Amino acid sequence: MKKLFALLLALTMALSLAACGGQKEEPPADSGTESPQSAEPTKLTLILRGGTYGDVIKAALPAFEKENNVTCEVLDLSFDDLHSKIALDAVNKEGAYDLCMVDGSWMAEFTANNVLANLSELGYSFDDDIIPATTDICMVDDSIYLAPYFGNVTVMLYNKQLVADAGYEPADIDTFADLMDIAKKTNAAGKKGFLIRGGSGDNIVSDFIPHLLAYGGWVVDENNQPTVNTPEFKAAFENYLELYKLGGTMDKDDIVAAIDSGEAALGQGWPGWYVPSADSAANYTVIPTKLDDSDTAKNTSMYGVWTIGICNNSQNKEMTMKLLEYLMDPETQLASIDLGGVPCRTSCLLNEDVLAKYPHLETVHGALQTGVYRPVIEEWAEFTNILGTEMDAVIQGTKTMDEGLSAAQTALEKLMK
Amino acid sequence: MKSTALRSNRAPRLGERAFPRLMLAPTLVVMAVLTAYPLIFTFFYSFTNYNYLKHANRPFDFVLFQNYIDLLQDGYFRQAVFNTIKFTILAVVLEVVLGLLVAVFINSLKRGQKFMRTLILLPYLLPAVTVALSWRMMLSPNYGVVNQWLEALGLPVYNWFMDSKTAFGTILLIDVWQNIPFVFLLLYASLQSVSQDQYEAARIDGAGVVQQFFYVTLPNIKNGLALCTLLRIIDTFRLFEKVNVLTGGGPAGSTSTITQYLYLYGIKNLNFGFGSAGAIVMTLLVLVLSSFYIKRAIK
C-alpha cells in the first residue's frame, strides 16, 4: 500500500513539474497587419498614469477599438508604479505592454536601456501644430521615441478673491516680488499666503525649480555635475522658505482645496490638477519670470509633459503605432479638452470655442512655449530623492541651509561620479 | 509482540527508507523555492551593484561590502533604523496592552460578546492602503473632519502629516488603531481556554479582580501573549504602506522606516543590489528582536 501511495505521489509530482515546464504557446505574428474585418480582435495593453492624464486616453479608446477591431486593456497607475512596471517589463523578450505613458524625466533612463521603440523607424513624425519646445524631450539625436500628449507645465494657481483683496489683477503678477507682496498681505489678513508642496523628494524639487530658475540657478552644470550649493540656489531657497513661512506645506489635493476654498492665495500647480471655469474661485496664471521690475525675464515654467510611446518589446507595434497616431490626432486631442486634457497643440489650446470655455488654456499655451525640462540624466529619480530629502530637512528646520545643501552636494557628486 | 520486536530490529528496506523522505519532499521543495532561494539570491546580490534595468543586458560588478558600508554611513538609513525600532516598540506595547484590555473586557461580558467581537475586528479587515487613505481624508487640514471638530471645540489644529512634530505620532495612532483587533483576537481565543475553575478557586481564596488578572489570567495566556508580541514585532518592523501613502517617509525623514528607505533608495530605482543589502540588515534586526521568542521555542 505504501509503495503504491509513494508511486502515485511521485507520478503526481512528475506530472506537475512537466505541466509547469510546458512549452509556451507561439506568440501570434504581429497582429497589426490583420485586417479590421478579422474575426479575432487584436488586444492592446496600455499602461498609463492614473487620473486625468490616463482618463482622457481611456475616453478616446472606444472609437478606435470599433474602427480597428481592437480591444484595449488599460492599467491606471501611480507615478512610481508606472515607472517600475514599464522598467520591470522592459527586460522581457515579449512585453506585456504596448502603449506606455512616460514622464519626461524618465526619458534618459528609458532610451539608454532600450525600453522604448524608435517611433521614427515606425514612420512617425511631428507635425507643425505641436508646440516645438514640448518635443525636445521626445527625441534622441534625430530619432523620435515619444510623442508629447498631455501639456503639463508648472503654472501659478491663485484664488481670485484673495488676489483681488491684495490689490492685484492676475495679469499684474509678473515678478516674484509681487508673489511675496500678495502672500504677506494675505497672511496679515489671517489666511495662508503661499503654499508649497510637500511629500516626496520629487514633489519638493519640482515645486522649487521655478524659483531656482528665476534666480538664475540650475541643479546641474553643463557636464551634469550637481550645483545645489551655489549662491543662486541659496538665494532662491531663502525666498522659497520666506514664502513657506507665510503659508505652509501641503500635498496636491490640499493645495487645490485650500486655494479653491479661499483658505490660501497662491501655490504652484499643474494644469492636470484643477480645471477652472469662468466662474470658479481659482484660476491659473503664468509663474512670474522676473524677481522684480528691474530684473530681466527668464524661463521659469518647468515641463512635466506626459508623453506616450511604444514599448520596444511590444508584440503589436504596428497597431500600437496606429493608436498613437490616433491619440495624437488634432481632432482626438481637441475632444479631450472637455475631459480635462491639455494637448500640446496650438490649434487646440488657442481654439476660440475652447478659450471661451477654458480661458486658462491661453496661459498654459504660453507656459508650454517657454518651459524648461528637468535635466535629462539617467539618475534623475535618485537625484531628486537626495536633493528633496535634504531640502525637506531644511524646510522642517532639522538642518540649517548650509548643512542641508552641503550634504546634498556631496551625496549628489557621489551619485553623478 | 515477538513479531513486532523482530520487525523493529531488522534494517529498514530501501522503500521504507525512501518513503518518509518522499513524504517530506513536497514541503522541502516549496521551502527551497519560496524561502531558501530568495534568501540566497538576496544575499548574493547584496554584494553587487546590480540594477534590474541597467544590467539586463550588461554584467554587474561585485562591490563586496560597499553596499553595507554605504548603508551604515548614510544618516538617513540610521534615522530609518531608529524610527523603525522606536515605532515598533511603541506600537507593539500599545497594541498588546490595549488589545489585552479589550480582550479581557469583551471576555467578561455576559451578553453581546459576538456583536462586540465582530465590531472590534472591522478595522483589521480593511486593507492598509484603504485605512491610510481614509485617515488622510479625515485628517486633511482643509476638509478633514478631525480638524473641523477641533476647531469647533476651540482647540488648535494641525497639518498632521506635513508637520515633523505630529507626523510620526499620527501614523503610530493609525497603526495602533488598525492592529489592536489582531491582538484582541489572539488573546481573546487564549482567554476562552482558561478554566473557570481557576477563577472560582482564586475567588474562594479571597483574590480580587486585579489579583485574578495577574495570578490566573496572565499565567494562562502568557504563551499567546508571547506569540502575539512576536507576530506584531515582525509585522510592525515591515511597516510600509501607511508611511508610503501618507508621508513618503517625510517630513524631514521623521516617519521614514527601513522598508520605506529601501523602497526609496533601492527598489524604486531598481537598484536591487543596494536594496538587497538593506533587506539583509533588516532581516538580522528582526532576528535579534525576536530572538527571545525563538530561543524559548527551541527550548
XYZ file of C-alpha atoms in Angstrom:
716
model
C 0.000 0.000 0.000
C 2.804 2.374 0.983
C 4.653 1.588 -2.223
C 1.574 2.246 -4.274
C 0.981 5.547 -2.493
C 4.618 6.571 -2.965
C 4.401 5.680 -6.636
C 1.255 7.737 -7.054
C 2.830 10.700 -5.270
C 5.945 10.541 -7.398
C 3.817 10.346 -10.532
C 1.763 13.378 -9.458
C 4.902 15.410 -8.759
C 6.443 14.443 -12.075
C 3.263 15.401 -13.917
C 3.090 18.721 -12.045
C 6.671 19.555 -12.962
C 6.035 18.590 -16.561
C 2.967 20.813 -16.621
C 4.916 23.752 -15.151
C 7.575 23.450 -17.798
C 5.112 23.076 -20.620
C 6.007 24.624 -23.921
C 4.857 28.166 -24.371
C 2.330 28.966 -26.992
C 3.840 30.519 -30.057
C 3.113 34.241 -29.990
C 0.909 35.392 -32.822
C 2.572 37.202 -35.646
C 2.256 40.970 -35.422
C -1.472 41.308 -35.461
C -1.214 44.893 -36.521
C -1.241 43.610 -40.050
C -4.593 41.921 -39.583
C -7.469 43.439 -41.445
C -10.166 45.186 -39.400
C -12.580 42.518 -40.562
C -10.530 39.764 -38.875
C -12.691 37.740 -36.512
C -10.338 37.846 -33.506
C -9.824 41.392 -32.235
C -6.246 42.442 -31.556
C -5.600 43.048 -27.885
C -3.542 46.065 -26.926
C -2.408 46.775 -23.381
C -1.957 50.383 -22.360
C -0.048 51.317 -19.235
C -0.982 54.844 -18.207
C -0.677 57.394 -15.443
C -3.847 57.338 -13.345
C -6.052 60.408 -13.017
C -6.924 62.929 -15.700
C -3.820 62.025 -17.730
C -4.988 58.492 -18.377
C -8.722 59.223 -18.258
C -8.605 61.330 -21.410
C -6.948 58.475 -23.284
C -9.472 55.957 -21.987
C -12.323 58.145 -23.170
C -10.888 58.204 -26.694
C -10.443 54.447 -26.986
C -13.953 53.120 -27.846
C -13.997 54.800 -31.262
C -10.564 53.398 -32.106
C -11.490 49.935 -30.877
C -14.608 49.869 -33.023
C -12.897 51.108 -36.143
C -9.885 48.797 -35.940
C -11.267 45.603 -34.403
C -9.116 46.110 -31.343
C -9.729 45.638 -27.644
C -7.699 47.761 -25.281
C -6.847 46.843 -21.727
C -5.804 49.811 -19.642
C -3.713 49.871 -16.475
C -4.013 53.085 -14.434
C -1.028 53.528 -12.157
C 0.570 55.992 -9.798
C 3.743 57.842 -10.836
C 6.149 55.426 -9.127
C 4.255 52.267 -10.050
C 4.087 53.312 -13.678
C 7.855 53.779 -13.815
C 8.553 50.456 -12.076
C 6.135 48.399 -14.162
C 7.408 49.721 -17.502
C 11.020 49.175 -16.424
C 10.410 45.698 -14.992
C 8.653 44.538 -18.145
C 11.293 46.027 -20.420
C 13.770 43.216 -19.765
C 11.333 40.592 -21.087
C 11.682 39.424 -24.645
C 7.946 39.611 -25.205
C 6.491 42.600 -23.467
C 3.180 42.714 -21.659
C 2.506 46.330 -22.630
C 2.087 48.034 -25.970
C 1.480 51.729 -25.427
C 3.042 53.394 -22.403
C 2.746 56.814 -20.834
C 6.126 58.226 -19.890
C 7.141 61.186 -17.766
C 9.744 63.342 -19.481
C 12.157 62.839 -16.580
C 12.408 59.090 -17.357
C 13.456 59.635 -20.957
C 17.216 59.352 -20.456
C 16.951 56.159 -18.400
C 14.474 54.531 -20.787
C 16.270 55.328 -24.016
C 19.656 54.338 -22.549
C 18.228 50.939 -21.655
C 16.308 50.255 -24.834
C 12.872 50.433 -23.223
C 11.180 52.437 -25.971
C 10.670 51.746 -29.656
C 12.093 54.182 -32.175
C 8.951 55.882 -33.490
C 10.788 57.410 -36.454
C 11.597 53.930 -37.688
C 7.909 53.076 -37.393
C 7.062 56.047 -39.602
C 6.053 58.680 -37.059
C 6.941 62.372 -37.369
C 5.801 65.563 -35.652
C 3.533 67.984 -37.463
C 3.908 71.778 -37.258
C 0.927 72.199 -34.960
C 2.675 70.538 -31.987
C 4.389 73.147 -29.812
C 8.050 72.668 -30.803
C 9.550 73.087 -27.322
C 7.489 70.178 -25.992
C 9.123 67.768 -28.439
C 12.699 68.392 -27.210
C 12.462 65.698 -24.564
C 10.964 63.230 -27.047
C 13.987 62.841 -29.281
C 17.464 61.388 -29.166
C 19.500 62.962 -31.958
C 17.038 62.912 -34.857
C 15.045 59.892 -33.752
C 11.640 60.248 -32.113
C 10.909 57.960 -29.157
C 7.937 59.714 -27.591
C 5.048 61.991 -28.522
C 4.016 64.853 -26.182
C 0.454 64.032 -25.199
C -0.511 65.986 -22.073
C 0.872 69.511 -21.743
C 1.739 69.562 -18.097
C 3.763 72.620 -17.168
C 4.045 74.447 -13.871
C 1.635 77.349 -13.531
C 0.602 79.594 -10.646
C -2.703 78.628 -9.069
C -4.372 81.559 -7.334
C -7.575 82.417 -5.540
C -9.292 85.215 -7.439
C -10.802 86.932 -4.409
C -7.697 86.848 -2.223
C -5.515 88.174 -5.050
C -8.044 90.964 -5.651
C -8.099 91.689 -1.887
C -4.331 92.097 -2.017
C -4.835 94.746 -4.700
C -3.697 92.742 -7.726
C -5.094 91.794 -11.086
C -3.841 88.363 -12.211
C -2.144 89.951 -15.223
C -0.191 92.227 -12.851
C 1.532 89.321 -11.081
C 4.698 89.287 -13.123
C 7.500 89.315 -10.534
C 8.437 87.208 -7.517
C 8.241 90.426 -5.502
C 4.534 90.531 -6.383
C 4.110 86.977 -5.101
C 5.762 87.925 -1.828
C 3.597 91.035 -1.519
C 0.360 89.103 -2.088
C 1.479 86.371 0.329
C 2.308 88.932 3.046
C -0.986 90.766 2.668
C -2.984 87.539 2.667
C -1.094 86.250 5.683
C -1.732 89.508 7.517
C -5.436 89.015 6.804
C -5.342 85.662 8.614
C -5.170 83.370 5.579
C -2.339 81.381 4.068
C -0.294 83.428 1.638
C 1.643 80.811 -0.330
C 1.551 77.026 -0.251
C 4.488 74.824 -1.104
C 4.194 71.156 -1.997
C 5.404 68.539 0.447
C 5.691 64.765 0.238
C 8.219 63.006 -1.949
C 11.606 64.397 -2.911
C 10.440 64.790 -6.490
C 7.458 66.910 -5.385
C 9.676 69.210 -3.351
C 12.316 69.650 -6.045
C 9.748 70.158 -8.828
C 7.916 72.764 -6.768
C 11.139 74.647 -6.094
C 12.667 74.638 -9.583
C 10.705 77.667 -10.929
C 12.120 79.727 -8.027
C 15.616 78.495 -8.798
C 15.189 79.418 -12.467
C 14.039 82.911 -11.517
C 17.249 83.362 -9.517
C 19.338 82.205 -12.462
C 20.376 78.901 -10.887
C 20.102 75.297 -12.020
C 20.574 71.916 -10.402
C 23.392 70.702 -12.672
C 26.065 72.314 -14.815
C 26.745 71.648 -18.497
C 28.567 68.421 -17.547
C 25.617 67.243 -15.454
C 27.531 67.784 -12.226
C 25.397 68.976 -9.297
C 25.214 72.696 -8.496
C 22.974 72.788 -5.443
C 25.257 74.592 -3.040
C 25.633 77.802 -5.008
C 24.754 81.417 -4.088
C 21.887 81.358 -6.638
C 20.453 78.173 -5.114
C 20.704 79.589 -1.602
C 19.079 82.891 -2.564
C 16.215 81.068 -4.286
C 15.791 78.729 -1.336
C 15.705 81.618 1.128
C 12.951 83.262 -0.895
C 11.092 79.945 -1.046
C 11.376 79.500 2.720
C 10.124 83.012 3.301
C 7.062 82.267 1.172
C 6.584 78.962 3.024
C 6.511 80.791 6.350
C 3.630 82.899 5.027
C 1.609 79.794 4.229
C 2.558 76.197 4.733
C 3.298 72.873 3.117
C 0.577 70.572 1.823
C 0.028 67.741 -0.605
C -1.505 68.240 -4.043
C -5.142 67.707 -3.074
C -4.908 70.023 -0.097
C -3.195 72.780 -2.103
C -6.037 72.734 -4.637
C -8.707 72.546 -1.916
C -7.164 75.372 0.132
C -6.860 77.745 -2.817
C -10.272 76.871 -4.225
C -11.948 77.340 -0.843
C -10.266 80.688 -0.205
C -8.058 79.472 2.627
C -4.891 80.249 0.674
C -3.976 82.754 -2.023
C -1.189 81.194 -4.080
C 0.532 77.916 -4.877
C 2.268 76.337 -7.838
C 0.369 73.642 -9.655
C -0.076 71.645 -12.817
C -2.963 72.006 -15.271
C -3.973 68.392 -14.654
C -4.774 69.166 -11.010
C -7.670 71.529 -11.479
C -9.911 72.589 -14.358
C -11.042 76.158 -13.735
C -14.075 77.634 -15.416
C -15.101 81.270 -15.881
C -16.920 81.345 -12.531
C -14.630 79.143 -10.424
C -12.979 80.601 -7.320
C -9.467 79.759 -8.509
C -7.584 80.068 -11.756
C -4.097 79.752 -13.246
C -1.657 82.390 -14.322
C 1.909 82.062 -15.575
C 4.660 81.822 -12.987
C 6.435 85.212 -12.828
C 9.534 85.408 -14.963
C 11.365 88.154 -13.068
C 12.451 88.735 -9.488
C 11.391 92.373 -9.578
C 10.680 95.087 -12.110
C 14.372 95.775 -12.678
C 15.158 92.124 -13.491
C 15.254 90.580 -16.959
C 12.700 87.921 -17.845
C 13.724 84.236 -17.652
C 12.015 80.954 -18.476
C 10.606 79.818 -15.155
C 7.926 77.299 -16.118
C 9.015 73.703 -15.760
C 7.711 70.963 -18.002
C 6.116 67.847 -16.639
C 4.750 66.826 -20.032
C 3.233 63.353 -20.120
C 4.310 61.667 -23.299
C 3.212 58.461 -24.978
C 5.440 55.879 -26.597
C 5.571 52.269 -27.681
C 7.326 49.639 -25.610
C 10.241 48.200 -27.541
C 9.172 44.652 -26.735
C 5.547 45.192 -27.747
C 4.139 42.362 -29.848
C 1.784 44.716 -31.692
C 3.924 47.619 -32.772
C 2.091 48.427 -35.995
C -1.342 48.574 -34.424
C 0.024 50.465 -31.421
C 1.564 52.978 -33.815
C -1.858 53.420 -35.342
C -3.300 54.025 -31.883
C -0.569 56.536 -31.036
C -1.261 58.461 -34.245
C -4.973 58.414 -33.466
C -4.373 59.762 -29.939
C -2.095 62.499 -31.288
C -4.605 63.488 -33.949
C -5.773 67.144 -33.568
C -9.455 66.129 -33.516
C -8.948 63.496 -30.813
C -6.908 65.953 -28.792
C -9.484 68.736 -29.189
C -12.181 66.403 -27.872
C -10.009 65.558 -24.849
C -10.127 69.137 -23.539
C -13.671 68.781 -22.225
C -12.456 65.887 -20.077
C -9.550 67.876 -18.626
C -6.995 67.157 -21.336
C -4.259 69.652 -22.148
C -2.938 68.981 -25.659
C 0.465 70.230 -26.731
C -1.124 71.626 -29.886
C -1.510 75.309 -30.687
C -4.665 74.748 -32.760
C -6.380 73.099 -29.769
C -5.194 75.416 -26.986
C -5.956 78.610 -28.911
C -9.217 77.424 -30.442
C -11.802 80.219 -29.945
C -14.533 77.932 -28.660
C -12.119 76.270 -26.260
C -10.839 79.590 -24.895
C -14.380 80.840 -24.367
C -14.946 77.851 -22.114
C -11.478 77.390 -20.621
C -9.668 80.743 -20.683
C -6.778 79.412 -18.590
C -5.532 77.384 -21.560
C -4.081 80.531 -23.100
C -1.847 80.767 -20.015
C -0.937 77.109 -20.375
C -0.104 77.621 -24.058
C 2.240 80.481 -23.150
C 3.946 78.386 -20.470
C 4.309 75.411 -22.832
C 6.143 77.552 -25.361
C 8.819 78.680 -22.933
C 9.076 75.832 -20.413
C 12.250 74.201 -19.166
C 12.755 70.454 -18.895
C 14.281 68.764 -15.910
C 17.850 67.579 -16.580
C 17.940 64.648 -18.972
C 20.001 62.313 -16.809
C 19.561 58.629 -16.066
C 19.953 59.246 -12.339
C 17.193 61.865 -12.071
C 14.950 59.787 -9.782
C 17.815 59.237 -7.319
C 18.903 62.847 -7.743
C 15.502 64.186 -6.640
C 15.367 61.722 -3.747
C 18.617 63.025 -2.347
C 18.035 66.711 -3.017
C 14.368 66.630 -1.960
C 15.174 64.889 1.318
C 17.838 67.458 2.231
C 15.594 70.373 1.209
C 12.793 68.900 3.311
C 15.129 68.767 6.312
C 15.932 72.469 5.826
C 12.236 73.368 5.371
C 11.323 71.499 8.567
C 14.185 73.121 10.446
C 16.067 69.927 11.322
C 19.094 71.156 9.325
C 20.424 74.591 8.514
C 20.528 75.596 4.878
C 24.323 75.284 4.784
C 24.224 71.818 6.338
C 21.444 70.571 4.078
C 22.787 71.896 0.799
C 26.351 70.862 1.600
C 25.175 67.316 2.381
C 23.092 67.256 -0.799
C 26.019 68.470 -2.922
C 28.331 65.778 -1.505
C 25.804 62.979 -1.972
C 24.922 64.128 -5.494
C 28.576 64.372 -6.518
C 28.969 60.760 -5.424
C 25.883 59.782 -7.403
C 26.976 61.537 -10.581
C 30.577 60.270 -10.454
C 4.625 -8.924 20.351
C 7.524 -11.058 19.242
C 6.985 -10.313 15.604
C 6.888 -6.570 16.354
C 10.196 -6.783 18.190
C 11.720 -8.709 15.325
C 10.431 -6.158 12.805
C 11.890 -3.215 14.726
C 15.351 -4.816 14.925
C 15.860 -5.532 11.261
C 17.335 -2.953 8.906
C 14.672 -0.977 7.006
C 14.257 -1.845 3.384
C 15.055 0.688 0.636
C 11.383 1.508 0.057
C 10.791 2.041 3.785
C 13.753 4.438 3.983
C 12.645 6.379 0.943
C 9.007 6.731 1.928
C 9.432 9.332 4.727
C 11.819 11.332 2.553
C 9.340 11.230 -0.278
C 6.651 12.472 2.082
C 8.866 15.376 3.095
C 9.875 16.196 -0.469
C 6.945 18.465 -1.444
C 7.420 20.580 1.688
C 11.155 20.775 1.147
C 10.708 21.762 -2.486
C 8.235 24.502 -1.551
C 10.534 25.720 1.243
C 13.527 25.739 -1.078
C 11.727 27.626 -3.824
C 9.879 30.126 -1.656
C 12.310 30.676 1.211
C 15.831 29.427 0.631
C 16.214 30.560 -2.982
C 15.073 34.178 -2.415
C 17.252 34.405 0.690
C 20.348 33.127 -1.110
C 19.513 35.321 -4.123
C 19.169 38.409 -1.899
C 22.365 37.621 -0.005
C 24.294 37.120 -3.244
C 23.055 40.339 -4.864
C 23.765 42.363 -1.733
C 27.447 42.192 -2.714
C 26.824 43.547 -6.220
C 25.838 46.821 -7.858
C 23.006 45.046 -9.696
C 20.395 47.341 -11.249
C 17.499 45.449 -12.779
C 17.192 47.658 -15.852
C 20.784 48.713 -16.447
C 22.180 45.225 -16.042
C 19.551 43.378 -18.050
C 21.990 43.006 -20.920
C 25.220 44.012 -19.217
C 27.166 42.259 -16.475
C 27.051 43.703 -12.994
C 30.079 44.180 -10.737
C 30.859 42.684 -7.362
C 31.332 45.521 -4.902
C 31.906 43.316 -1.850
C 30.783 45.209 1.263
C 30.326 48.609 -0.414
C 26.514 48.461 -0.225
C 26.699 47.682 3.504
C 29.245 50.462 4.062
C 27.067 52.946 2.133
C 24.045 51.905 4.156
C 25.703 52.255 7.524
C 27.314 55.564 6.589
C 24.011 57.052 5.424
C 22.483 59.221 8.125
C 19.015 58.712 6.627
C 19.345 54.931 6.927
C 20.387 55.274 10.563
C 17.415 57.568 11.093
C 15.150 54.990 9.414
C 16.503 52.230 11.690
C 15.986 54.415 14.758
C 12.448 55.337 13.643
C 11.596 51.699 12.935
C 12.794 50.480 16.324
C 11.059 53.363 18.127
C 7.870 52.785 16.160
C 7.967 49.028 16.727
C 8.450 49.336 20.487
C 5.732 51.968 20.914
C 3.253 50.307 18.560
C 3.702 46.783 19.933
C 3.464 47.908 23.572
C 0.333 49.977 22.890
C -1.288 47.309 20.731
C -0.610 44.474 23.170
C -1.684 46.424 26.259
C -4.816 47.878 24.672
C -5.635 44.629 22.837
C -5.325 42.710 26.104
C -7.581 45.155 27.938
C -10.187 44.938 25.188
C -9.973 41.120 25.147
C -10.399 40.894 28.918
C -13.296 43.334 28.782
C -15.108 41.516 25.955
C -14.447 38.147 27.627
C -16.060 39.413 30.806
C -19.282 40.472 29.056
C -22.279 38.362 29.909
C -24.191 39.413 26.766
C -23.299 40.821 23.350
C -19.869 39.180 23.048
C -20.436 38.101 19.437
C -21.599 41.542 18.355
C -18.700 43.348 20.066
C -16.213 40.814 18.700
C -17.362 41.488 15.122
C -17.414 45.240 15.633
C -13.902 45.367 17.057
C -12.500 43.242 14.233
C -13.626 45.624 11.488
C -10.502 47.873 11.298
C -8.280 44.814 10.924
C -10.287 43.586 7.937
C -9.535 46.733 5.938
C -6.506 46.847 3.619
C -3.707 49.091 4.933
C -3.913 51.390 1.897
C -7.661 51.906 2.373
C -7.067 52.711 6.025
C -4.320 55.176 5.096
C -6.448 56.963 2.510
C -9.456 57.157 4.852
C -7.342 58.676 7.600
C -5.730 61.072 5.146
C -9.176 62.397 4.272
C -10.231 62.620 7.912
C -7.037 64.438 8.892
C -6.858 66.796 5.905
C -6.054 70.345 7.051
C -8.736 71.646 4.657
C -11.708 69.348 4.580
C -10.821 66.825 7.302
C -13.455 66.072 9.896
C -10.882 65.872 12.731
C -9.660 69.436 12.285
C -13.237 70.640 11.927
C -14.130 69.087 15.294
C -11.026 70.513 16.923
C -11.833 73.950 15.535
C -15.405 73.700 16.761
C -14.091 72.864 20.228
C -11.689 75.804 20.102
C -8.624 73.530 20.076
C -5.524 74.044 17.921
C -5.500 72.325 14.527
C -2.525 70.730 12.802
C -1.280 69.780 9.390
C -0.938 66.251 10.710
C 1.153 64.565 8.032
C 3.258 67.526 6.908
C 4.483 68.674 10.302
C 7.519 66.862 11.683
C 6.123 67.286 15.216
C 2.908 65.372 14.528
C 3.540 63.041 11.558
C 5.187 60.180 13.496
C 2.560 60.169 16.249
C -0.266 60.288 13.732
C 0.972 57.231 11.831
C 1.535 55.444 15.134
C -2.040 56.169 16.160
C -3.404 54.837 12.849
C -1.311 51.675 13.065
C -2.339 51.020 16.661
C -5.994 51.615 15.759
C -5.820 49.086 12.942
C -3.881 46.363 14.744
C -5.472 46.265 18.184
C -8.131 43.867 16.778
C -5.435 41.351 15.784
C -4.058 41.284 19.326
C -7.570 41.181 20.683
C -8.453 38.176 18.530
C -5.453 36.082 19.582
C -5.738 36.936 23.254
C -9.492 36.518 23.285
C -9.016 32.967 21.965
C -6.457 32.315 24.727
C -8.804 33.724 27.365
C -11.592 31.439 26.216
C -9.444 28.427 27.067
C -8.753 29.497 30.673
C -10.664 27.226 33.007
C -13.340 28.949 35.099
C -12.425 26.610 37.970
C -9.196 28.525 38.477
C -11.069 31.812 38.848
C -13.505 30.181 41.247
C -10.664 28.783 43.338
C -8.964 32.182 43.363
C -12.170 33.864 44.455
C -12.610 31.327 47.258
C -9.062 32.146 48.362
C -10.086 35.805 48.518
C -8.381 37.071 45.341
C -9.731 40.352 43.955
C -10.164 41.264 40.283
C -6.608 42.602 39.927
C -5.089 39.564 41.684
C -7.129 37.240 39.490
C -5.796 39.061 36.430
C -2.143 38.829 37.493
C -2.187 35.360 39.097
C -4.732 33.499 36.947
C -5.309 35.256 33.635
C -1.749 36.326 32.742
C -0.004 32.997 33.539
C -2.611 31.149 31.491
C -2.307 33.331 28.392
C 1.437 34.029 28.533
C 2.171 31.779 25.534
C -0.487 33.521 23.475
C 0.842 36.874 24.638
C 4.399 35.979 23.621
C 3.317 34.722 20.202
C 1.175 37.784 19.675
C 4.052 40.096 20.601
C 6.403 38.287 18.243
C 3.962 38.471 15.332
C 3.334 42.150 15.960
C 7.092 42.882 16.168
C 7.713 41.196 12.831
C 4.723 42.835 11.174
C 5.387 46.311 12.581
C 9.025 46.113 11.570
C 7.862 45.771 7.968
C 5.626 48.861 8.166
C 5.437 50.315 4.684
C 2.047 51.043 3.102
C 0.843 53.606 5.608
C 4.121 55.514 5.573
C 4.407 55.384 1.797
C 0.848 56.572 1.189
C 0.646 59.175 3.946
C 4.072 60.794 4.220
C 6.545 59.074 1.912
C 8.915 58.973 4.886
C 8.810 62.745 5.444
C 8.635 65.367 6.701
C 12.406 65.535 7.092
C 12.635 61.753 7.426
C 10.645 61.812 10.676
C 8.442 58.893 9.572
C 10.971 57.060 7.444
C 11.165 53.345 8.196
C 13.635 50.741 6.960
C 11.223 49.383 4.345
C 10.357 52.888 3.159
C 14.063 53.717 2.931
C 14.769 50.534 0.957
C 11.900 51.278 -1.394
C 13.026 54.868 -1.935
C 16.729 54.248 -2.456
C 16.722 50.671 -3.707
C 13.557 49.202 -5.167
C 12.063 52.361 -6.694
C 15.219 52.981 -8.706
C 15.591 49.239 -9.390
C 18.930 49.218 -7.526
C 18.367 45.692 -6.304
C 21.967 45.241 -5.143
C 21.705 48.089 -2.660
C 18.152 47.107 -1.744
C 19.275 43.523 -1.050
C 21.937 44.728 1.377
C 19.288 46.700 3.237
C 16.971 43.690 3.287
C 19.694 41.519 4.831
C 20.353 44.130 7.525
C 16.641 44.327 8.229
C 16.319 40.539 8.480
C 19.156 40.455 11.006
C 17.496 43.169 13.079
C 14.190 41.274 13.122
C 16.023 38.110 14.142
C 17.686 39.943 17.034
C 14.407 41.481 18.175
C 12.556 38.190 18.029
C 15.427 36.070 19.365
C 13.951 35.865 22.846
C 10.913 34.069 21.491
C 12.893 31.844 19.123
C 15.207 30.798 21.976
C 12.182 29.977 24.076
C 10.579 27.993 21.285
C 13.776 25.956 20.727
C 13.995 25.125 24.431
